[in-house]
Short mmCIF file of C-alpha atoms in Angstrom, two decimals:
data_model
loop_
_atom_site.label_atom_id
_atom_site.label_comp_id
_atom_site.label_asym_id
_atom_site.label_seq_id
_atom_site.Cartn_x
_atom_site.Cartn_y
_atom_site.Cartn_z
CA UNK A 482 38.06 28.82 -7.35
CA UNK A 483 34.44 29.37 -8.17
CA UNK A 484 33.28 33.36 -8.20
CA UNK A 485 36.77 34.88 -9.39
CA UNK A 486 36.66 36.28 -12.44
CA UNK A 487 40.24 36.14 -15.15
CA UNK A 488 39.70 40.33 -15.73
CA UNK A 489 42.22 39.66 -18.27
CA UNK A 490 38.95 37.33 -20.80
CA UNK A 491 36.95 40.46 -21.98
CA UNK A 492 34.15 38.24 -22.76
CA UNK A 493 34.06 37.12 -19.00
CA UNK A 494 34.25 40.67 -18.02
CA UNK A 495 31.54 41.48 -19.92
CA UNK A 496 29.73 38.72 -18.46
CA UNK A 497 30.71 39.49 -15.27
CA UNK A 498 29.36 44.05 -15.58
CA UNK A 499 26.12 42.20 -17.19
CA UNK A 500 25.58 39.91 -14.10
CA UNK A 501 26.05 42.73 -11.72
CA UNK A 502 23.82 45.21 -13.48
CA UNK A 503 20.70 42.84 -12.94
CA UNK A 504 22.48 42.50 -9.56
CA UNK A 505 21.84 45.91 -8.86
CA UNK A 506 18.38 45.95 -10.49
CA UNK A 507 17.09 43.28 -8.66
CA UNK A 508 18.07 45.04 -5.33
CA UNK A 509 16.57 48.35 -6.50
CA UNK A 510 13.34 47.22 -7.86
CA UNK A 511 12.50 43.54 -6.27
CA UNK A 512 14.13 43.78 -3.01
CA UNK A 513 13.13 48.00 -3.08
CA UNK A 514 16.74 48.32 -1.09
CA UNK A 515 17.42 52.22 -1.73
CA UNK A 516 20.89 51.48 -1.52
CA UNK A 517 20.53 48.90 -4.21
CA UNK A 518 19.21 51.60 -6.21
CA UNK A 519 21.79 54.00 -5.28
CA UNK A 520 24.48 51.11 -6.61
CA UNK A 521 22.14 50.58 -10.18
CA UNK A 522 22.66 54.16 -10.77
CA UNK A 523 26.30 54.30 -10.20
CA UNK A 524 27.07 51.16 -12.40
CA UNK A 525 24.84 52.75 -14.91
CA UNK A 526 26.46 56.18 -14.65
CA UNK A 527 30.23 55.10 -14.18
CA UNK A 528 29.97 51.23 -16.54
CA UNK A 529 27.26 51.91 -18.82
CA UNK A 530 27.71 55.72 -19.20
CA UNK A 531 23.86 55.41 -19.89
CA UNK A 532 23.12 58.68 -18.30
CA UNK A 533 19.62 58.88 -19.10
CA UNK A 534 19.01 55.51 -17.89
CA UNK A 535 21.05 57.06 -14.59
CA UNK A 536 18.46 60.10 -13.92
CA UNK A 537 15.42 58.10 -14.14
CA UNK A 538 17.57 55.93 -11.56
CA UNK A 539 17.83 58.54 -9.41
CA UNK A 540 14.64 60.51 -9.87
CA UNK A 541 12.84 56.68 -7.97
CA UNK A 542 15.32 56.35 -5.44
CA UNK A 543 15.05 59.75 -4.13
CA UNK A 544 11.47 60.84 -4.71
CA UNK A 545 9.86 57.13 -3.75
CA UNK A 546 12.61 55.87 -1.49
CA UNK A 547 14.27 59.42 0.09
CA UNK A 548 17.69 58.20 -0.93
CA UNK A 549 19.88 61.62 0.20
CA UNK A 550 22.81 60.35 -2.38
CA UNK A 551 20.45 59.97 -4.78
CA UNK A 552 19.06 62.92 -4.24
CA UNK A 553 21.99 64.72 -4.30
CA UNK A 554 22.87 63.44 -7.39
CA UNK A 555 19.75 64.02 -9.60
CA UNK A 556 20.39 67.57 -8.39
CA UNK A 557 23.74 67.80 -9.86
CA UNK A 558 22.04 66.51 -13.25
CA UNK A 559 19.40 69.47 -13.20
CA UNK A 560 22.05 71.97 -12.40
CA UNK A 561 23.52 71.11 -16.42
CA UNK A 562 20.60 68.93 -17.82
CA UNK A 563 22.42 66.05 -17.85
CA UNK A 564 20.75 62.83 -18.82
CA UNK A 565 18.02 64.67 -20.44
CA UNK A 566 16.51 65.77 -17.34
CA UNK A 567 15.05 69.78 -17.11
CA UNK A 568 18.08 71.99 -16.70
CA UNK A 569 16.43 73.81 -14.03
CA UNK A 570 17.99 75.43 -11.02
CA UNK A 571 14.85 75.75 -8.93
CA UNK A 572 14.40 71.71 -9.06
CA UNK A 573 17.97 70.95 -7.95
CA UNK A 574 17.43 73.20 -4.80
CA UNK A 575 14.98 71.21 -3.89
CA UNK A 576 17.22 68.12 -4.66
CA UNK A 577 20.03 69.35 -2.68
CA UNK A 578 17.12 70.27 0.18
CA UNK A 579 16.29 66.36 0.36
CA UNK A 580 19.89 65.65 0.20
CA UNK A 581 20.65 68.01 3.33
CA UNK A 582 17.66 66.63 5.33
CA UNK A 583 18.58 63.11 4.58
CA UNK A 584 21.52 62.86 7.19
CA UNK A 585 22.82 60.50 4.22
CA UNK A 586 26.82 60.39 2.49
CA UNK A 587 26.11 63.57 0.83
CA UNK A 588 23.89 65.84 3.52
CA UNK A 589 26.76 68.33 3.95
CA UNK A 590 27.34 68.21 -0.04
CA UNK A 591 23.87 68.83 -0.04
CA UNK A 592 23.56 71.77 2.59
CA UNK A 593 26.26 73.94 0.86
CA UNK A 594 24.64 73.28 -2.60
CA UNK A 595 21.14 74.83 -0.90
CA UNK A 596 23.45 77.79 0.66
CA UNK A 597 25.13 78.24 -3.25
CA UNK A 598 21.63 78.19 -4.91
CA UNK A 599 20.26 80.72 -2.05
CA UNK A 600 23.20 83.09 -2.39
CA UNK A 601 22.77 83.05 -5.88
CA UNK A 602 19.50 83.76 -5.83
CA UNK A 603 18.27 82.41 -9.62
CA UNK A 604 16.81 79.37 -7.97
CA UNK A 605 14.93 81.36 -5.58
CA UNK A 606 11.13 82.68 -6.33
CA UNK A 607 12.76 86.30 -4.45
CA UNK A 608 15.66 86.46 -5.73
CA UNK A 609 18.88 86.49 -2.90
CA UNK A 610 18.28 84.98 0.18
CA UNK A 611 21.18 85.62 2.21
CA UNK A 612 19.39 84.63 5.50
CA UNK A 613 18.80 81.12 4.18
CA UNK A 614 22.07 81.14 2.54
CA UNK A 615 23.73 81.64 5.91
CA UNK A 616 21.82 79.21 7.70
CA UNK A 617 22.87 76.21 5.40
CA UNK A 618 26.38 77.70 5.05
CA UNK A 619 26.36 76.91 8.99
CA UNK A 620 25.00 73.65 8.60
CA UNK A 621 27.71 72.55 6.14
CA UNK A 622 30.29 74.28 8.03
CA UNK A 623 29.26 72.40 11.27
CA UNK A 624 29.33 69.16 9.39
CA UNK A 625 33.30 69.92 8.46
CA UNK A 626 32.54 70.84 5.32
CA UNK A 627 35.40 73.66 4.64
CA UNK A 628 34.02 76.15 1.52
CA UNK A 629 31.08 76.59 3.53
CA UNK A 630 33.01 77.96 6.09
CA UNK A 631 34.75 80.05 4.24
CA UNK A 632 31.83 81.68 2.13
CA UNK A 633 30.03 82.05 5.35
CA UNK A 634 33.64 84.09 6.14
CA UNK A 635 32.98 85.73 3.05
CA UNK A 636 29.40 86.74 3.31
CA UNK A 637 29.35 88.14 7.17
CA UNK A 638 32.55 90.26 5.42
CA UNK A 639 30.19 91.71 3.42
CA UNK A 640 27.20 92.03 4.52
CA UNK A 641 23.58 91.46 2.66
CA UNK A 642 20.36 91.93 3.16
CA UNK A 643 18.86 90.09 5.80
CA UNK A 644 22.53 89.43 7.37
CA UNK A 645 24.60 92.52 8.71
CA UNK A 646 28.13 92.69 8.56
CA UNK A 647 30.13 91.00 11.53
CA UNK A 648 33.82 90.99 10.86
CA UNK A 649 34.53 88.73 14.79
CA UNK A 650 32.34 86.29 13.22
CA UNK A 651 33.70 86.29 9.84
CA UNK A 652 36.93 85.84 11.37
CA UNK A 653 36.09 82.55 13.29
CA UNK A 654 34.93 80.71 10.06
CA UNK A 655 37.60 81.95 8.44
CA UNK A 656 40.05 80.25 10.78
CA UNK A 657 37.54 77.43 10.99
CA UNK A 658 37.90 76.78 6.90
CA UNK A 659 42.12 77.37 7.51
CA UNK A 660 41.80 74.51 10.24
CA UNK A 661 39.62 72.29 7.59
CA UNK A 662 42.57 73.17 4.72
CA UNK A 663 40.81 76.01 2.59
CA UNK A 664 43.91 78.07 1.28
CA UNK A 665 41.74 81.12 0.50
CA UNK A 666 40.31 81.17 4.46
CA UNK A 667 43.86 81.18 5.65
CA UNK A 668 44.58 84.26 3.73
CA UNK A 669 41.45 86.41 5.23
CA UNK A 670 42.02 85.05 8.70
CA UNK A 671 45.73 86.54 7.84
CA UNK A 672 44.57 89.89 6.44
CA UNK A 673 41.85 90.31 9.25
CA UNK A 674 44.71 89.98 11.86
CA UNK A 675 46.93 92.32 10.23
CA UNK A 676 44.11 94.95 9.14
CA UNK A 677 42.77 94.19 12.72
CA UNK A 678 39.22 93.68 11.46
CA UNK A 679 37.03 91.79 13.86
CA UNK A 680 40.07 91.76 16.29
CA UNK A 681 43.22 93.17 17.50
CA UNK A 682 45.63 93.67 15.37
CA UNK A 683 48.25 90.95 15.47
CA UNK A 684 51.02 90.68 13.17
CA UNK A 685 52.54 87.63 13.94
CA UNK A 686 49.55 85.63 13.71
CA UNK A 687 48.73 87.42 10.54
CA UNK A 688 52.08 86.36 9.33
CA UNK A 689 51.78 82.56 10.85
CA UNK A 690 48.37 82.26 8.35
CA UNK A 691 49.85 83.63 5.60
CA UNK A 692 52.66 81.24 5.74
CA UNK A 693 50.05 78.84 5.97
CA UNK A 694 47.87 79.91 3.05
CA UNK A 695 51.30 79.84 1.00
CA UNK A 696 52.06 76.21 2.14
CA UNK A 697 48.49 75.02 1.16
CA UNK A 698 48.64 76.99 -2.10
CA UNK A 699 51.77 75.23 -2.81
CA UNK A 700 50.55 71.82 -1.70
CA UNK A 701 47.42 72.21 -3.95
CA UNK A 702 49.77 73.67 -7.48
CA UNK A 703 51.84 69.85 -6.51
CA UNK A 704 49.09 68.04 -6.61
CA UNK A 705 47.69 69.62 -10.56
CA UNK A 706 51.35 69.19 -11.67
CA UNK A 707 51.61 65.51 -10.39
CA UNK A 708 47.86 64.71 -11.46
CA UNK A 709 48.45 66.35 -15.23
CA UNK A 710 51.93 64.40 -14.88
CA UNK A 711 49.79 61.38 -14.89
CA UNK A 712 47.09 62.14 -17.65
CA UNK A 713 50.01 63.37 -19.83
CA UNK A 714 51.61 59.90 -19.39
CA UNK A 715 48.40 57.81 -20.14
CA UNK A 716 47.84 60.22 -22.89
CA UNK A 717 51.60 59.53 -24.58
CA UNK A 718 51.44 55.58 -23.57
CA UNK A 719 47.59 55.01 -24.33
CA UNK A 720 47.13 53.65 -20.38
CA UNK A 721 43.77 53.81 -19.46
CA UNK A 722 42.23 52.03 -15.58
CA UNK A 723 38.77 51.97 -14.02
CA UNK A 724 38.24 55.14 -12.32
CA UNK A 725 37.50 54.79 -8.60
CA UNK A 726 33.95 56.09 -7.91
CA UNK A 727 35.23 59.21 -6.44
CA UNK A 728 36.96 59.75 -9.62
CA UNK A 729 34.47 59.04 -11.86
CA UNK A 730 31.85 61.52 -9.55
CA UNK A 731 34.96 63.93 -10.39
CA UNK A 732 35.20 63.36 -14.48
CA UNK A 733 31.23 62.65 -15.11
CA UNK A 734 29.78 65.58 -13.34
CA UNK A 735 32.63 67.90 -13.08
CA UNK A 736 30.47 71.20 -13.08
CA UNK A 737 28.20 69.74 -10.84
CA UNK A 738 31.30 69.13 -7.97
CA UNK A 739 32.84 72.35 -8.71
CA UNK A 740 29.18 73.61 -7.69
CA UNK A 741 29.02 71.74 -4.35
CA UNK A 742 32.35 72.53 -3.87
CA UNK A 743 31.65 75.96 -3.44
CA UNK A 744 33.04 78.47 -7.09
CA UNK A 745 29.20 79.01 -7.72
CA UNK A 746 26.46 78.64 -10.22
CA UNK A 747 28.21 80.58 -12.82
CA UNK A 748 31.99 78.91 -12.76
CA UNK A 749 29.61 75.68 -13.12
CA UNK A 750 28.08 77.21 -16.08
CA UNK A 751 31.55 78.68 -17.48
CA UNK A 752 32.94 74.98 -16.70
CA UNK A 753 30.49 72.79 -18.39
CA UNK A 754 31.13 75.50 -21.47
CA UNK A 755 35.23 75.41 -21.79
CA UNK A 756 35.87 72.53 -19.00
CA UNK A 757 39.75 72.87 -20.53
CA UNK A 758 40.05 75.76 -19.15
CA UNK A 759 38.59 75.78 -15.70
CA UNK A 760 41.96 74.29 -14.31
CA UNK A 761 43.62 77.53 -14.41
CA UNK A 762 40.69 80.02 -14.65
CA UNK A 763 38.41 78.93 -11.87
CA UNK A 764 37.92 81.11 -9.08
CA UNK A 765 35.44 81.89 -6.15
CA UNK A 766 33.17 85.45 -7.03
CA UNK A 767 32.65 85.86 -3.41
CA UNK A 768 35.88 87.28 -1.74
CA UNK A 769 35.64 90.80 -0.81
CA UNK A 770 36.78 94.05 0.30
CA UNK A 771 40.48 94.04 0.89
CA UNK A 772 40.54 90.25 1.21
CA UNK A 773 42.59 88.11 -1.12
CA UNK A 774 42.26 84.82 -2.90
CA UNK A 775 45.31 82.39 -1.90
CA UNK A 776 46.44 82.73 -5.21
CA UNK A 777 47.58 85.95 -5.42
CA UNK A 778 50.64 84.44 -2.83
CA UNK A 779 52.92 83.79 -4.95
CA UNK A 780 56.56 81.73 -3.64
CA UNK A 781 58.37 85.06 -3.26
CA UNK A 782 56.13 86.84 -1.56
#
């Protein structure tokens, strides 16, 4: 039957990746369909691992065509240089500000990136910005995004300048980011109840979130085990497959996703430096006071 392909002939293959690279570069720059462009970069990125080729991709679709993904993206590249674009912190806030604006795939990826880069405060020309970090830490939170909930927890905890402490708040995005699965926002909603900050002290709903924190803590140390079950058994048998694009986001900018996912500028740094370690020695900088990451539950707790 005409149009499938035997995946099996790696000259047809080959063919076939060719074919559907000037595919994609026909859409992008005949047809000027953004999400043509948006596909070029990808199969450039994830195929071709031609990663300069990728940010120059990315730098048209979201400067000429306001692409959000795109945008999104290229800021993730300027956050570690990648692709030979300006490692520069300032540019991928503005990235991540189209991104949020866009209403596109990654607007909430992109709204909690702008909160990150404002809380930090190394992309800003004043340094910390709490006030703007707290607006787009709502913005992502609304949007379901869960470590934006929880850092917005984490910040009204603390306090900063141009935001004042306000522990009821801090308690309702910290159940928010439980409800959305964050592990470490089930363990402040737990402490708040039983220190009975921001509310009455209530130790049975302390106790039902802690129980909960401990369940998602265990759910997430199954999941490493069965995913470095797998890489240990391609790594013994030689087994490689074609990474879904999620997965490829996940192994090609791996710093940048541990930056939207909320552990920071630094962690992304500290990842991109010694990424075989960051399994086991990544954590969030931002949980204060008496308030405990979800991994200091252990089983027997």
């Amino acid at each position: 039957m005409a149009g499938l392909v035997n995946f099996e002939d790696e000259q047809e293959v080959k063919q076939f990746l060719d074919n559907l690279g000037a595919e994609y570069s026909y859409q992008c720059y005949r047809e000027k369909d953004p999400e043509g462009c948006q596909r070029l970069a990808d199969y450039l990125e994830g195929v071709k691992k031609n990663y300069e080729s990728t940010a120059q991709v990315l730098k048209h679709n979201c400067e000429v065509n306001g692409h959000g993904e795109s945008c999104y993206k290229l800021g993730a590249y300027h956050v570690t240089g990648k692709g030979g674009v300006t490692e520069c912190l300032k540019t991928a806030f503005s990235c991540f500000m189209k991104a949020c604006n866009s209403k596109g795939k990654k607007s909430v990826d992109g709204c909690h990136n702008v909160a990150l880069l404002a809380h930090d405060g190394r992309a800003m020309e004043g340094g910390v910005d709490a006030k703007i970090a707290q607006q787009y830490y709502e913005k992502a939170c609304e949007g379901g995004f869960a470590p934006s909930c929880f850092n917005l927890s984490t910040l009204l905890i603390q306090g900063s300048p141009g935001v004042d402490k306000n522990m009821p708040l801090a308690l309702k995005y910290a159940l928010r980011a439980c409800e959305l699965g964050h592990v470490w926002g089930c363990a402040n909603a737990s402490r708040m109840y039983k220190l009975g900050d921001g509310t009455n002290k209530d130790d049975q709903k302390a106790e039902e979130l802690k129980n909960r924190a401990r369940e998602l803590h265990g759910e997430m140390k199954e999941r490493q085990l069965k995913f470095g079950d797998l890489l240990d058994h391609r790594v013994r048998h030689g087994v490689t497959v074609a990474a879904s694009p999620r997965a490829q986001e996940l192994s090609t900018d791996r710093e940048a996703v541990l930056f939207s996912r909320g552990f920071g500028v630094n962690t992304a740094e500290r990842v991109q430096r010694k990424t075989q370690q960051s399994r086991h020695h990544v954590h969030l900088t931002n949980t204060w006071g008496p308030y405990r990451r979800a991994d200091e539950y252990d089983d027997g707790e």
